[in-house]
mmCIF file with all atom_site columns, C-alpha atoms in Angstrom:
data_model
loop_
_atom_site.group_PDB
_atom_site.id
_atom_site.type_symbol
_atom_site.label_atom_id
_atom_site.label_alt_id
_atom_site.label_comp_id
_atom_site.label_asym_id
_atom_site.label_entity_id
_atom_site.label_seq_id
_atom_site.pdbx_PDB_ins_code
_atom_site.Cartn_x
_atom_site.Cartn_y
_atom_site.Cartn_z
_atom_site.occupancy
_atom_site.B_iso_or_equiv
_atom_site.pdbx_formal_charge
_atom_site.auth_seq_id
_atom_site.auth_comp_id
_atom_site.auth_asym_id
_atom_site.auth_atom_id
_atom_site.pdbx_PDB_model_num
ATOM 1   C CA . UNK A 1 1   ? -13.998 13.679 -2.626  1.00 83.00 ? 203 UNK A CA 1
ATOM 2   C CA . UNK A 1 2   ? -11.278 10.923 -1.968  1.00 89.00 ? 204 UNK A CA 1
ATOM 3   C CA . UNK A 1 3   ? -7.944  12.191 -0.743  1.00 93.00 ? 205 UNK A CA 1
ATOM 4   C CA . UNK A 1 4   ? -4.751  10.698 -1.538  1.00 96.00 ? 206 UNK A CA 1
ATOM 5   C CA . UNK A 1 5   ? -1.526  11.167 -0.322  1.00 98.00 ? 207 UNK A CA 1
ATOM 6   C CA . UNK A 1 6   ? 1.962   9.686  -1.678  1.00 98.00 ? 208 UNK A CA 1
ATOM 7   C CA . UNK A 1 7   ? 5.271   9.821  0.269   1.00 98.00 ? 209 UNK A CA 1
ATOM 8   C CA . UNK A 1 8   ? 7.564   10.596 -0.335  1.00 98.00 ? 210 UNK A CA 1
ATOM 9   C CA . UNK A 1 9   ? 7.657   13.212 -3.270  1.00 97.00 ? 211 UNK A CA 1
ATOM 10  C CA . UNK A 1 10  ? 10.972  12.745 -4.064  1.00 97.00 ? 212 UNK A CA 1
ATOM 11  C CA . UNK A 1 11  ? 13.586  9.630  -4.096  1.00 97.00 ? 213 UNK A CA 1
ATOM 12  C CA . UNK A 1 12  ? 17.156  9.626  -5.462  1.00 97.00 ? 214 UNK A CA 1
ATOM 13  C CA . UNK A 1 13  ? 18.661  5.946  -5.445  1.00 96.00 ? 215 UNK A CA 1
ATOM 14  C CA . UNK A 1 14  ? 21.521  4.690  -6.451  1.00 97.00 ? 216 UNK A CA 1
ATOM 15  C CA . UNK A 1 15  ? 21.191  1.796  -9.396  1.00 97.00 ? 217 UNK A CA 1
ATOM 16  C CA . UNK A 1 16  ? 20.625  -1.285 -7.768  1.00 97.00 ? 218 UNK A CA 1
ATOM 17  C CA . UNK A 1 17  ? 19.399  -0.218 -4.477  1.00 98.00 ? 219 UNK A CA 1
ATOM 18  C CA . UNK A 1 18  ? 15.733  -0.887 -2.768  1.00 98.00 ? 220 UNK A CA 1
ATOM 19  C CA . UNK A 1 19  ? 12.907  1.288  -2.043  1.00 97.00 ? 221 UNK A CA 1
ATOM 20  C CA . UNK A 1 20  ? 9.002   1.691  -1.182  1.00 98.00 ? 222 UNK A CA 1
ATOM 21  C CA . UNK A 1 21  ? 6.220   4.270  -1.930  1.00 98.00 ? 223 UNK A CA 1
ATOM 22  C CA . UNK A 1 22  ? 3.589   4.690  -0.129  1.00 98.00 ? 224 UNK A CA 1
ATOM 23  C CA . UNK A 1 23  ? -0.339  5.747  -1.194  1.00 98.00 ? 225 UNK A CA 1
ATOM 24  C CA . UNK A 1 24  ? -2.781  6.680  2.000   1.00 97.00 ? 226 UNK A CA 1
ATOM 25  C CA . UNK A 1 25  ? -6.437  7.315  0.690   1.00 95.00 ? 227 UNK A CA 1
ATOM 26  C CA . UNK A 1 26  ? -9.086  9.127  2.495   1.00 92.00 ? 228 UNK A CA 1
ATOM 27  C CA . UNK A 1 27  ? -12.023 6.468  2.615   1.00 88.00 ? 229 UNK A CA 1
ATOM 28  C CA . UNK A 1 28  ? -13.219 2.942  0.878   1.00 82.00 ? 230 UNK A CA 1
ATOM 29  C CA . UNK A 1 29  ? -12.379 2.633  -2.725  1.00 81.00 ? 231 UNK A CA 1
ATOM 30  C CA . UNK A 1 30  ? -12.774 -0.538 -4.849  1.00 76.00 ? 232 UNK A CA 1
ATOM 31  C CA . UNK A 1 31  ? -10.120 -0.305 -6.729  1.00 87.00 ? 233 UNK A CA 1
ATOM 32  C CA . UNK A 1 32  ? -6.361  1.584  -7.235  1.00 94.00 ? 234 UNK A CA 1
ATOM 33  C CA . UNK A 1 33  ? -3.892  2.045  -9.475  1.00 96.00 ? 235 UNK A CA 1
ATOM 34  C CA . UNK A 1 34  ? -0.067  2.206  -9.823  1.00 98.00 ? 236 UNK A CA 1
ATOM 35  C CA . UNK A 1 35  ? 1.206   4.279  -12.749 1.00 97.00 ? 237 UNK A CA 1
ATOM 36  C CA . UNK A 1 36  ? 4.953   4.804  -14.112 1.00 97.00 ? 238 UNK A CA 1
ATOM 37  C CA . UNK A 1 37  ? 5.389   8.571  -15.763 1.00 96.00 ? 239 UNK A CA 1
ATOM 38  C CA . UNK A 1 38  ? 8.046   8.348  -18.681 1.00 90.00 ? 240 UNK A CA 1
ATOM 39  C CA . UNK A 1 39  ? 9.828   11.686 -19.519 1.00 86.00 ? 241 UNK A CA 1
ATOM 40  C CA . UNK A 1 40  ? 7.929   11.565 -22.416 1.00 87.00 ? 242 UNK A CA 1
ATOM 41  C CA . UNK A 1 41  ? 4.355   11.680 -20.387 1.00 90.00 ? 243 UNK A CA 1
ATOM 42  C CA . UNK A 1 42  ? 3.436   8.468  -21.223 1.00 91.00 ? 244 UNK A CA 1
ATOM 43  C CA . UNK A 1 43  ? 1.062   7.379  -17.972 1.00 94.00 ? 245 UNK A CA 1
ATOM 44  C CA . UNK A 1 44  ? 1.574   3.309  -17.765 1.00 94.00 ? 246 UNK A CA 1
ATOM 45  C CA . UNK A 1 45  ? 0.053   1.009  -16.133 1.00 94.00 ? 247 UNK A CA 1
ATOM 46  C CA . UNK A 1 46  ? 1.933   -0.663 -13.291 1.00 97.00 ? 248 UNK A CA 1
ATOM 47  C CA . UNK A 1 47  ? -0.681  -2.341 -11.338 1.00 97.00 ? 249 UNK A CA 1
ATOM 48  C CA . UNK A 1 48  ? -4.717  -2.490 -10.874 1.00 95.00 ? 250 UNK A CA 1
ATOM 49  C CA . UNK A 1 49  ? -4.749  -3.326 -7.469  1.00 95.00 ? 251 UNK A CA 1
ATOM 50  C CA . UNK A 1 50  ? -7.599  -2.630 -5.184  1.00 92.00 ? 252 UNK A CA 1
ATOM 51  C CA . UNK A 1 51  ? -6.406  -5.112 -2.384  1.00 93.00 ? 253 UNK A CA 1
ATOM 52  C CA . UNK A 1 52  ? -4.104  -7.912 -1.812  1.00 95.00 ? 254 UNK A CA 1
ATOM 53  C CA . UNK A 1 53  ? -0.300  -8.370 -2.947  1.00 97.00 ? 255 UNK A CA 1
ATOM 54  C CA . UNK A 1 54  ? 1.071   -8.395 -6.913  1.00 97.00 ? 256 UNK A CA 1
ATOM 55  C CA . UNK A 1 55  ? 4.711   -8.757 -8.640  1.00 98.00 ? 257 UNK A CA 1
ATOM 56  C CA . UNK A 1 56  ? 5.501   -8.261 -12.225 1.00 96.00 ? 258 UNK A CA 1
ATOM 57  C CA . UNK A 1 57  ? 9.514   -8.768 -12.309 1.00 97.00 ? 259 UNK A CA 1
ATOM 58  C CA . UNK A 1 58  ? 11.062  -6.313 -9.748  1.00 97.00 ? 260 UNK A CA 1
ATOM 59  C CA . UNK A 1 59  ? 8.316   -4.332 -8.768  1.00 98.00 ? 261 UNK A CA 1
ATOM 60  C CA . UNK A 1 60  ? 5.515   -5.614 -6.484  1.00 98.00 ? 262 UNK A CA 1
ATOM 61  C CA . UNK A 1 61  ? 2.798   -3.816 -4.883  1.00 98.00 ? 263 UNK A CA 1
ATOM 62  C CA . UNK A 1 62  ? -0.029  -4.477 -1.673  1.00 98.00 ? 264 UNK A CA 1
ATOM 63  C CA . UNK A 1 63  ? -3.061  -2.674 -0.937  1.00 96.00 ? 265 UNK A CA 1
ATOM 64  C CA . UNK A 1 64  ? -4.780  -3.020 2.137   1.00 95.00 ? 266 UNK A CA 1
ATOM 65  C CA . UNK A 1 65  ? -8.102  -1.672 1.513   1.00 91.00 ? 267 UNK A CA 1
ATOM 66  C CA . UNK A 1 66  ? -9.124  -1.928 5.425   1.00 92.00 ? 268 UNK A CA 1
ATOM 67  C CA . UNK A 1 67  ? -6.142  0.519  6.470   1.00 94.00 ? 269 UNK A CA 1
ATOM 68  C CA . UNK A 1 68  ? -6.491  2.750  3.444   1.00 95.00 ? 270 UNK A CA 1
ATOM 69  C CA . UNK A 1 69  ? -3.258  2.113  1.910   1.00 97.00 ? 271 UNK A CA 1
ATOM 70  C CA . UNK A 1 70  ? -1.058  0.952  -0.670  1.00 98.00 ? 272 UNK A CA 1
ATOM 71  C CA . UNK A 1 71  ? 2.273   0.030  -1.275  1.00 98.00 ? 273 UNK A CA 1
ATOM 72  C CA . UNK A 1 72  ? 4.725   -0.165 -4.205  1.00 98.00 ? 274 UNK A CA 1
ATOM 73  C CA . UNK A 1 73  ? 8.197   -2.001 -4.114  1.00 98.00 ? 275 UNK A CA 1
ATOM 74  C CA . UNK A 1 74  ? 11.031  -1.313 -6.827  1.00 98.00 ? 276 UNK A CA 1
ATOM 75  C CA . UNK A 1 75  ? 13.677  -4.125 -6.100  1.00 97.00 ? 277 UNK A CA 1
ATOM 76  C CA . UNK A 1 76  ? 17.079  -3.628 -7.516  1.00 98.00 ? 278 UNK A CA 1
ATOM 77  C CA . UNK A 1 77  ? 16.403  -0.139 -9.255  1.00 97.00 ? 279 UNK A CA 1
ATOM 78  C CA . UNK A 1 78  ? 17.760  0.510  -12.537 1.00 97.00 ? 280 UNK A CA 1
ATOM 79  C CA . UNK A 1 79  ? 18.309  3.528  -14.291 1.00 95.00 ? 281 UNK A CA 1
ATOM 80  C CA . UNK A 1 80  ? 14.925  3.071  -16.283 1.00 94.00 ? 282 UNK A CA 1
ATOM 81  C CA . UNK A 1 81  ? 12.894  2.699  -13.425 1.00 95.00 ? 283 UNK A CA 1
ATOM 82  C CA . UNK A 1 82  ? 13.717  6.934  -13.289 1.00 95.00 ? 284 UNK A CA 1
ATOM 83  C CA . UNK A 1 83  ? 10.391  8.958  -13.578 1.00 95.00 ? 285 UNK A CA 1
ATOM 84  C CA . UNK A 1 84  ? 7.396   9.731  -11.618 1.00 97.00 ? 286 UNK A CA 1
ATOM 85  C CA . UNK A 1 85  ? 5.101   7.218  -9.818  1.00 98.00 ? 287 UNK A CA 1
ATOM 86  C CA . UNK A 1 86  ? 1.215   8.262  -9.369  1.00 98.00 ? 288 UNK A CA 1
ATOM 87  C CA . UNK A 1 87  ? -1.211  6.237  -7.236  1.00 97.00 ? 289 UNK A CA 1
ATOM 88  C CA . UNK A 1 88  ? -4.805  6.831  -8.682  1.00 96.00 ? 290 UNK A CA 1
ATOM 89  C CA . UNK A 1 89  ? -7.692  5.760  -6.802  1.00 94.00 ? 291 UNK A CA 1
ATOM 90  C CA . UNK A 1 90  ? -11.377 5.339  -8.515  1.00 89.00 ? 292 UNK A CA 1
ATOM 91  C CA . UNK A 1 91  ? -14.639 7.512  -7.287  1.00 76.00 ? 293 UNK A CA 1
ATOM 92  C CA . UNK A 1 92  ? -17.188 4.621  -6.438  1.00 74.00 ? 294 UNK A CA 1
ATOM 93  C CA . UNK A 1 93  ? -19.912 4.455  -9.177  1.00 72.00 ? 295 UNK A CA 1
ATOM 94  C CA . UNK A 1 94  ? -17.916 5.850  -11.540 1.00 75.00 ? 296 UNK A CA 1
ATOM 95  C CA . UNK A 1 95  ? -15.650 4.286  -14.632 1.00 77.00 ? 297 UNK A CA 1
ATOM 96  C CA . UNK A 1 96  ? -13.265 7.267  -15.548 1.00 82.00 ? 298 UNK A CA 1
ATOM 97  C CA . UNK A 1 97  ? -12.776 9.310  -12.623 1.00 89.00 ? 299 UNK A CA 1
ATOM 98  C CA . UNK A 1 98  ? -10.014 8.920  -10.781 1.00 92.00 ? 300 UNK A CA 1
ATOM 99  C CA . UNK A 1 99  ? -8.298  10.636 -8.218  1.00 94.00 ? 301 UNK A CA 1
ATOM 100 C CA . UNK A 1 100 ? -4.858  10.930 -7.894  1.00 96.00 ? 302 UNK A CA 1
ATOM 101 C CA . UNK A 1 101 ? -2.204  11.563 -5.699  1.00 97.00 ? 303 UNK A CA 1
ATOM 102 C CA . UNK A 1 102 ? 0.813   13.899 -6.007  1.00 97.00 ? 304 UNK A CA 1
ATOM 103 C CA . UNK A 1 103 ? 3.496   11.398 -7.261  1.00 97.00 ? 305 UNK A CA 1
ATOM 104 C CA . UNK A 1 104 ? 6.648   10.821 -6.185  1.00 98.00 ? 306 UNK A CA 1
ATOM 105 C CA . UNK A 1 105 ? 9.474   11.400 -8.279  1.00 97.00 ? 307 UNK A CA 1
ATOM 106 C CA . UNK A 1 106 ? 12.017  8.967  -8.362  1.00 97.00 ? 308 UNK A CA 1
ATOM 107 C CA . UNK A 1 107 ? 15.949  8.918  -9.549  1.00 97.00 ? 309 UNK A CA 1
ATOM 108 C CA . UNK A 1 108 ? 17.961  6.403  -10.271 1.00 97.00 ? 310 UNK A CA 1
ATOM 109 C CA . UNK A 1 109 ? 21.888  7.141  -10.313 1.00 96.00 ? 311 UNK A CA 1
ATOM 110 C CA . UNK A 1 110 ? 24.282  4.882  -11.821 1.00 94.00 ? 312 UNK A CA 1
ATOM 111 C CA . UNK B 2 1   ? -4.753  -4.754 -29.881 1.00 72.00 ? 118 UNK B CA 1
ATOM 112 C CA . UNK B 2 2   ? -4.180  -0.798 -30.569 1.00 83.00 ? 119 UNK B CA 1
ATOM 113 C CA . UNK B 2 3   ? -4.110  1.214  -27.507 1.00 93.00 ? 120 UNK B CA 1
ATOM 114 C CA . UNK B 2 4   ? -5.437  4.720  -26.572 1.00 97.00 ? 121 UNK B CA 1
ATOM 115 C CA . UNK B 2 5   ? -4.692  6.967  -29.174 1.00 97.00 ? 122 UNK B CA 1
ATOM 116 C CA . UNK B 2 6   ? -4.789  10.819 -28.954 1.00 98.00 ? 123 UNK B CA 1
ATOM 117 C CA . UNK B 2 7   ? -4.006  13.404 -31.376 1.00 97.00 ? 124 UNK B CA 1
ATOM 118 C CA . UNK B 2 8   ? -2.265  15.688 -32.317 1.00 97.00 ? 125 UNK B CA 1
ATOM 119 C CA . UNK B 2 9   ? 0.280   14.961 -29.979 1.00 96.00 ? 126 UNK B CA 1
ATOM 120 C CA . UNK B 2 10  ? 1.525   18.481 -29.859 1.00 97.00 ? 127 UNK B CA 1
ATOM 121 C CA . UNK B 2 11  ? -0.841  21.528 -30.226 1.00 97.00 ? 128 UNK B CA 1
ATOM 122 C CA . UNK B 2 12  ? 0.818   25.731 -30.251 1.00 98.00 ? 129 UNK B CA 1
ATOM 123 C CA . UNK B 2 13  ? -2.333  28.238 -29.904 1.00 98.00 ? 130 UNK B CA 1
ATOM 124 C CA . UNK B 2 14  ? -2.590  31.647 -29.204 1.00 98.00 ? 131 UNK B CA 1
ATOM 125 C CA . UNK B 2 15  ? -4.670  33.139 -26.277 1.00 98.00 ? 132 UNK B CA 1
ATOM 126 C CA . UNK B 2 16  ? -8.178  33.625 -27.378 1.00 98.00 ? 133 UNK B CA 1
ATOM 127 C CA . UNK B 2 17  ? -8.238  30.739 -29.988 1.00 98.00 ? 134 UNK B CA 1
ATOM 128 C CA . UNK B 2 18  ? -10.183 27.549 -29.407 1.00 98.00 ? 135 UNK B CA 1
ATOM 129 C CA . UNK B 2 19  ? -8.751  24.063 -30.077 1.00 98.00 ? 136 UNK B CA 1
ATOM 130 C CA . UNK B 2 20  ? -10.522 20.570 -30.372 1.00 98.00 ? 137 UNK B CA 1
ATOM 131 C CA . UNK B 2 21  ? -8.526  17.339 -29.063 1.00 98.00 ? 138 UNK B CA 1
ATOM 132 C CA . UNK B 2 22  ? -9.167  14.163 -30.388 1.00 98.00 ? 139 UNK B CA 1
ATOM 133 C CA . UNK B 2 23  ? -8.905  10.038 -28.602 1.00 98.00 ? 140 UNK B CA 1
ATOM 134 C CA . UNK B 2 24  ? -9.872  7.170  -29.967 1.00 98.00 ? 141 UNK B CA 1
ATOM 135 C CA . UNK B 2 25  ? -10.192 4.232  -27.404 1.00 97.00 ? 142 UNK B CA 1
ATOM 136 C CA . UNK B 2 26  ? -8.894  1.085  -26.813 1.00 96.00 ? 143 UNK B CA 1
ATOM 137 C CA . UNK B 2 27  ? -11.530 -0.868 -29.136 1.00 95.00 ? 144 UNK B CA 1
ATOM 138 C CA . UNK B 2 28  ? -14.954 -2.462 -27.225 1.00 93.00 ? 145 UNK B CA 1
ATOM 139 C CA . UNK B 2 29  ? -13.938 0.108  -24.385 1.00 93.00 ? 146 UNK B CA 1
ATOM 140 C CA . UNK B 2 30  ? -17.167 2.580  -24.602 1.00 92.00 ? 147 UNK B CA 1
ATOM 141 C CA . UNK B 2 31  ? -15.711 5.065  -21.415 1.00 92.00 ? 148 UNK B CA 1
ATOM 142 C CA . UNK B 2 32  ? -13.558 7.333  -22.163 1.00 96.00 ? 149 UNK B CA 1
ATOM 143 C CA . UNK B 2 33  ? -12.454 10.356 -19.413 1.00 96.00 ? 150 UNK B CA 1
ATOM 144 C CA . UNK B 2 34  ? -10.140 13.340 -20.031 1.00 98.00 ? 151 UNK B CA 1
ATOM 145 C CA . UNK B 2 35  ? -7.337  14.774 -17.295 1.00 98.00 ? 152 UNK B CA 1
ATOM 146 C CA . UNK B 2 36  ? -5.532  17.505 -17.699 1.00 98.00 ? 153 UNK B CA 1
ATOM 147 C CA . UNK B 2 37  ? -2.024  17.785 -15.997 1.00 97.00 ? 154 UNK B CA 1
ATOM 148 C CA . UNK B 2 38  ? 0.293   20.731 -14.607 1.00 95.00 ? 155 UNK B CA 1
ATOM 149 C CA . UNK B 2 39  ? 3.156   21.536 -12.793 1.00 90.00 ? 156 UNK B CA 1
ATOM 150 C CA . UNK B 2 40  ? 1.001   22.991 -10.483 1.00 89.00 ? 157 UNK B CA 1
ATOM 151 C CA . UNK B 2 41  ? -2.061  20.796 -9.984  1.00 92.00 ? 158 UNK B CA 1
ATOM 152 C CA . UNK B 2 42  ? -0.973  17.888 -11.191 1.00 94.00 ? 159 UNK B CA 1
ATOM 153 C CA . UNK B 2 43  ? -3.651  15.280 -12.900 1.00 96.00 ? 160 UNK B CA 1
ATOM 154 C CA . UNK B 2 44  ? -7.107  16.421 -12.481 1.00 96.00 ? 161 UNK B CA 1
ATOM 155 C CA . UNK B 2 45  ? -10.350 15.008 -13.861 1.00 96.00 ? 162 UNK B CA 1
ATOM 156 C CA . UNK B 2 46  ? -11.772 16.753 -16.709 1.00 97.00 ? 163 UNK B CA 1
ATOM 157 C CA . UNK B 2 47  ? -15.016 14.723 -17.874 1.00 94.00 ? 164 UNK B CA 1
ATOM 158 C CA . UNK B 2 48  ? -16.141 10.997 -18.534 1.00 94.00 ? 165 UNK B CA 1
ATOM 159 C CA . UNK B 2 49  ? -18.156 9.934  -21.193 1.00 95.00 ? 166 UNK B CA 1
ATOM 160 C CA . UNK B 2 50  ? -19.901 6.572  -21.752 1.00 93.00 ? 167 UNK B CA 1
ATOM 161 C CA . UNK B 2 51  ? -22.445 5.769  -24.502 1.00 91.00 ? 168 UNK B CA 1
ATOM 162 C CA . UNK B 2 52  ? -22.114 9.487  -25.506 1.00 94.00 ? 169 UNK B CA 1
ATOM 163 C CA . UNK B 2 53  ? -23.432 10.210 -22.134 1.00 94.00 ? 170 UNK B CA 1
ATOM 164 C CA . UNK B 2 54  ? -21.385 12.475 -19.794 1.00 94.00 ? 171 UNK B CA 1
ATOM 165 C CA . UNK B 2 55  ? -21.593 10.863 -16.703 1.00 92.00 ? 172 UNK B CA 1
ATOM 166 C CA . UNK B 2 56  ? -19.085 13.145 -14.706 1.00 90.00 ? 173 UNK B CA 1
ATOM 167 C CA . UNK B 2 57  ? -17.457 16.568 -14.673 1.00 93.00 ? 174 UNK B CA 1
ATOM 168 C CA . UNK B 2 58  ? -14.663 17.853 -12.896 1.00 94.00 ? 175 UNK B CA 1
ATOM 169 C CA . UNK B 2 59  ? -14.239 21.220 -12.277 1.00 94.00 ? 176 UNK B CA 1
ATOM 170 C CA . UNK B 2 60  ? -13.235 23.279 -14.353 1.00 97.00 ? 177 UNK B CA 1
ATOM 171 C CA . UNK B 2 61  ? -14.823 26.234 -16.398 1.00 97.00 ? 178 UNK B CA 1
ATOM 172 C CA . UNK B 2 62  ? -17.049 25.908 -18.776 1.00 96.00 ? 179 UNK B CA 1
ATOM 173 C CA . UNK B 2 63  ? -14.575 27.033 -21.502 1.00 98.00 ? 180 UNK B CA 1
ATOM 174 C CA . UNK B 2 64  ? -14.024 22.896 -21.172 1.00 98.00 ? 181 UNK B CA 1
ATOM 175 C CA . UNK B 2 65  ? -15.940 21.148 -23.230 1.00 97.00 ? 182 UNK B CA 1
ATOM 176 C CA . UNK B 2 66  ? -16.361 17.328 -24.312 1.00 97.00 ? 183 UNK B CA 1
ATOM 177 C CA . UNK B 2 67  ? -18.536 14.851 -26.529 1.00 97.00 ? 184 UNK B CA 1
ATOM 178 C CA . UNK B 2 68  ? -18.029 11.374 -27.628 1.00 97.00 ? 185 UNK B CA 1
ATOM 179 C CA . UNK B 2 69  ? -19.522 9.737  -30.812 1.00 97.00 ? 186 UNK B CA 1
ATOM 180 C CA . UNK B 2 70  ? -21.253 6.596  -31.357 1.00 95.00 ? 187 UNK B CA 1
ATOM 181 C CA . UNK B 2 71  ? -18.076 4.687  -31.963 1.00 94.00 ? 188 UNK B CA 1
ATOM 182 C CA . UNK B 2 72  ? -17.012 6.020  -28.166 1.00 95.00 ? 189 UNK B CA 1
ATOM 183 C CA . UNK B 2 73  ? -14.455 8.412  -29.879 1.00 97.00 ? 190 UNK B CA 1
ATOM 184 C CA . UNK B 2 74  ? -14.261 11.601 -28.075 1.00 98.00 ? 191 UNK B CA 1
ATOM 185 C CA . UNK B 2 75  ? -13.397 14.825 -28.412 1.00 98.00 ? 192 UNK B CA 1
ATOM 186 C CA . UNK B 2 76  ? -12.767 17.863 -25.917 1.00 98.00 ? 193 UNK B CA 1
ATOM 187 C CA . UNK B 2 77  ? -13.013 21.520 -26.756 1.00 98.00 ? 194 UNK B CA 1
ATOM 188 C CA . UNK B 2 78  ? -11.322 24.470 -24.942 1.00 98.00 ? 195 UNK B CA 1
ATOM 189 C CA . UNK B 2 79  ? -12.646 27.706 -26.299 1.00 96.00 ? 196 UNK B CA 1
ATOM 190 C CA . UNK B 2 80  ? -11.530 31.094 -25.432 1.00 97.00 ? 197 UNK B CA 1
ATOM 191 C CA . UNK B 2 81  ? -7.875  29.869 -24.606 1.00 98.00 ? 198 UNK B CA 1
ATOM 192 C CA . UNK B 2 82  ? -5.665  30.902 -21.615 1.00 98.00 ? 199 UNK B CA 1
ATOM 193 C CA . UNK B 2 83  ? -2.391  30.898 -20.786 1.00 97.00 ? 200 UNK B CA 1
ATOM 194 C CA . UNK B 2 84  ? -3.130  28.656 -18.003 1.00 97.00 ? 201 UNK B CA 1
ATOM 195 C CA . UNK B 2 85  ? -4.375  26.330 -20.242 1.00 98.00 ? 202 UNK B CA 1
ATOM 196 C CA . UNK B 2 86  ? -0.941  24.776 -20.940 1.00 98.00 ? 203 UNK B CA 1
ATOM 197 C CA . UNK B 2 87  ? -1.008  21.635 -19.891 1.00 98.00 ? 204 UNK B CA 1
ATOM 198 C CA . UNK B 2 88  ? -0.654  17.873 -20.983 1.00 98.00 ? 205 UNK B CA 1
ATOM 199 C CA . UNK B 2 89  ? -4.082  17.088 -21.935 1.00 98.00 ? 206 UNK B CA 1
ATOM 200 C CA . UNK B 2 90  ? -4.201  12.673 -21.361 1.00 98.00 ? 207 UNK B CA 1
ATOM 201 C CA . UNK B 2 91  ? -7.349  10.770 -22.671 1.00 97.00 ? 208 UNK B CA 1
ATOM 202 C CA . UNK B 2 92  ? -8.260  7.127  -20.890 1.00 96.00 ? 209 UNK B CA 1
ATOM 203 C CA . UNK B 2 93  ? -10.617 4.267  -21.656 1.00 95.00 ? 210 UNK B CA 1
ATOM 204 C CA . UNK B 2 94  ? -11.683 1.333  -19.576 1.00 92.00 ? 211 UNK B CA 1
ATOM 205 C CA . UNK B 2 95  ? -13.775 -1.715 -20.309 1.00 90.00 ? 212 UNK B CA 1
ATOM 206 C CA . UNK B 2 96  ? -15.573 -1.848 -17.576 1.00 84.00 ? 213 UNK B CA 1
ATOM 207 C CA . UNK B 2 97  ? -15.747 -0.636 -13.908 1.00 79.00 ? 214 UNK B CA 1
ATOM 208 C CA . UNK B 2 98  ? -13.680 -3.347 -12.009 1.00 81.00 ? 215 UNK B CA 1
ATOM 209 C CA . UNK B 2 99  ? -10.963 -3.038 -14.943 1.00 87.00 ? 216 UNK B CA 1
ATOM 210 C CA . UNK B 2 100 ? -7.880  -0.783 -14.886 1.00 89.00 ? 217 UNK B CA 1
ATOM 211 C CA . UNK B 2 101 ? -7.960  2.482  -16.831 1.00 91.00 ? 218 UNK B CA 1
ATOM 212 C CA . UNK B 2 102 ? -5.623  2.423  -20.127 1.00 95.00 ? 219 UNK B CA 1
ATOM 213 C CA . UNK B 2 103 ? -4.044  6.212  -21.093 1.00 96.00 ? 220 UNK B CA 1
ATOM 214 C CA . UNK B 2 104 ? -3.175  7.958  -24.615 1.00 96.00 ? 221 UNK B CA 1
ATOM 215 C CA . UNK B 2 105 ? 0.044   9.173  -24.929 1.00 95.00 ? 222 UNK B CA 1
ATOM 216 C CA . UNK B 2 106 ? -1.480  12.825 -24.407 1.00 96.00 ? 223 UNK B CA 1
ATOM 217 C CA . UNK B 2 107 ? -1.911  16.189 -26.488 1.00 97.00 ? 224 UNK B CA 1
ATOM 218 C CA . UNK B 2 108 ? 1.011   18.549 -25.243 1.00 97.00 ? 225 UNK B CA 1
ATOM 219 C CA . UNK B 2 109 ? -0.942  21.922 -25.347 1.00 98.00 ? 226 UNK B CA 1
ATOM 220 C CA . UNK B 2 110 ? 1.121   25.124 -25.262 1.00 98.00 ? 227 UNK B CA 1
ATOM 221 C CA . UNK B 2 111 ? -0.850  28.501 -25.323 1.00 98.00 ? 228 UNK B CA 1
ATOM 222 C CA . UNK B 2 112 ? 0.872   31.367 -26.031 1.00 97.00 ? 229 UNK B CA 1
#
């Protein structure tokens, strides 16, 4: 099956400050997911992404399907954007399977 | 438009018992597939189901169970509970293949 790897696992920021995560996946997919993990286990969707660039407010993400990769941008973190981050990418021929990666868990400090 | 919604939210069981979990889709969404997630392994496919069809399986045991009715809700069994089987137990429906998945909230399973 599909691979995918998220770096890092862990990020501590303080509020206001930059950062990227990054998704590698083993082989072609057609489409990928961002999701945002609230404390309270909520999964929600960021971004459906399977290639090219998308913003919604401060976060932003790119997928470049040829290099087997994604990226997510959190611009001028706040305190709410604390939680964990999961890139999921979708088995070909299939509708609800999807593999995902690790997460990385990400602090913000005030 | 409701979203995904899974119940209970919170289920306490005793090794040995069985226990049924319940998700109701986003509405016109007919697949619906099951994770389970740990500490340990993190999310992991459990089934899909479309038209009452399973179309997938992860893999897990076959203590793991699953159906879906013909207004796509779905249910999953685990009989014969384990300890291991702790675990946040998330439900997801999609519209169609080139759309995003949408989760539940989740069933918070604690076996004791």
């Amino acid at each position: 099956g599909i691979q995918v790897e998220q770096s890092p696992p862990d990020l501590i920021l303080q509020e206001g400050a930059n950062s990227t995560l990054r998704c590698n996946f083993s082989d072609s997919v057609n489409n990928l997911q961002w999701f945002h993990q609230n404390p309270w286990g909520q999964l929600i969707n960021l971004f459906y992404i399977p290639s090219g660039t998308k913003q919604n407010g401060r976060l932003s993400a790119t997928t470049v399907a040829t290099e087997r990769y994604s990226l997510l941008y959190i611009s001028s973190s706040q305190t709410t954007d604390s939680g964990v981050y999961f890139c999921a990418v979708r088995e070909t021929d299939s509708w609800g399977k999807l593999q995902f990666g690790a997460g990385t868990q990400v602090v913000v400090t005030p | 438009k409701a979203g995904v919604t899974q119940t209970p939210r919170y289920l306490i069981k005793t090794r040995g018992q069985q226990v049924t979990l319940s998700c109701s889709p986003i509405s016109g969404h007919r697949s619906v597939s099951w994770y389970q997630q740990t500490p340990g392994q993190g999310l992991q496919f459990l089934f899909e189901y479309f038209s009452e069809t399973q179309r997938n399986k992860g893999n897990f045991p076959g203590r793991f169970s699953g159906r879906q009715f013909s207004n796509s809700r779905s249910e999953m069994n685990v009989s014969t509970l384990e300890l291991g089987d702790s675990a946040l137990y998330l439900c997801a429906s999609s519209l169609s293949q080139d759309l995003p998945l949408h989760f539940g909230n989740g069933t918070r399973l604690t076996v004791t």
